[in-house]
């Protein structure tokens, strides 16, 4: 209490669906497997898989998650 903790600046980017610290085609494939708007998801019976693909945390993997993933691709910086 009464102390200040200094933390380094970090940049948080969403979209790493498979938790490998990269945003790539593997994450995209998981989102597509779980994507559902009018038709049921293609291959998403696993609840943890669906939860990881739900980038907006609204209980559905839909156009909002897909658009967020595409937008986050622009945050990738080269080496």
Coordinates of C-alpha atoms in Angstrom, one line a residue:
X1 CA 0.0 0.0 0.0
X2 CA 1.3 3.4 -0.9
X3 CA 3.9 2.1 -3.3
X4 CA 4.2 2.5 -7.0
X5 CA 5.0 -0.5 -9.2
X6 CA 6.6 0.3 -12.5
X7 CA 5.9 -2.2 -15.3
X8 CA 7.4 -2.2 -18.8
X9 CA 5.2 -1.1 -21.6
X10 CA 3.6 -3.9 -23.5
X11 CA 1.6 -4.2 -26.7
X12 CA -1.4 -6.6 -26.6
X13 CA -2.7 -8.0 -29.8
X14 CA -5.6 -10.4 -30.1
X15 CA -5.9 -13.2 -32.6
X16 CA -3.3 -15.8 -31.4
X17 CA -6.0 -18.5 -31.2
X18 CA -3.7 -21.4 -30.7
X19 CA -1.4 -19.7 -28.2
X20 CA 1.9 -20.1 -30.1
X21 CA 2.7 -16.3 -29.8
X22 CA 2.1 -15.8 -33.6
X23 CA -0.8 -14.8 -35.6
X24 CA -0.8 -16.9 -38.8
X25 CA -2.7 -19.4 -41.0
X26 CA -3.0 -21.8 -38.1
X27 CA -5.1 -19.3 -36.1
X28 CA -7.1 -18.5 -39.2
X29 CA -7.9 -22.2 -39.8
X30 CA -9.2 -22.6 -36.2
X31 CA -11.4 -19.5 -36.7
X32 CA -12.8 -20.9 -39.9
X33 CA -13.5 -24.3 -38.3
X34 CA -15.6 -22.6 -35.6
X35 CA -17.1 -19.9 -37.8
X36 CA -20.9 -20.0 -37.7
X37 CA -23.4 -17.5 -39.0
X38 CA -26.3 -19.2 -40.9
X39 CA -24.8 -22.6 -41.1
X40 CA -23.4 -24.6 -38.2
X41 CA -19.6 -24.6 -37.6
X42 CA -17.6 -27.0 -39.8
X43 CA -15.5 -28.6 -37.1
X44 CA -15.8 -27.1 -33.7
X45 CA -17.2 -29.7 -31.2
X46 CA -14.5 -29.0 -28.7
X47 CA -15.6 -26.2 -26.3
X48 CA -12.0 -24.9 -25.6
X49 CA -11.4 -24.6 -29.3
X50 CA -14.6 -22.6 -29.7
X51 CA -13.7 -20.4 -26.7
X52 CA -10.2 -19.6 -28.1
X53 CA -11.7 -18.7 -31.6
X54 CA -14.3 -16.4 -30.0
X55 CA -12.1 -13.3 -30.0
X56 CA -14.9 -11.0 -29.0
X57 CA -16.0 -13.2 -26.0
X58 CA -19.6 -12.9 -27.0
X59 CA -20.3 -16.7 -27.1
X60 CA -20.2 -16.9 -30.9
X61 CA -17.5 -17.2 -33.6
X62 CA -18.9 -15.0 -36.4
X63 CA -18.1 -12.0 -38.6
X64 CA -17.0 -9.9 -35.7
X65 CA -14.3 -12.4 -34.7
X66 CA -13.2 -12.8 -38.3
X67 CA -13.0 -9.0 -38.8
X68 CA -11.1 -8.6 -35.6
X69 CA -8.6 -11.2 -36.7
X70 CA -8.1 -9.6 -40.1
X71 CA -7.6 -6.2 -38.4
X72 CA -5.0 -7.6 -36.0
X73 CA -3.0 -9.0 -39.0
X74 CA -2.1 -5.4 -39.7
X75 CA -0.4 -5.1 -36.3
X76 CA 2.2 -7.8 -37.2
X77 CA 5.7 -6.3 -37.4
X78 CA 8.5 -7.8 -39.3
X79 CA 11.8 -8.9 -37.8

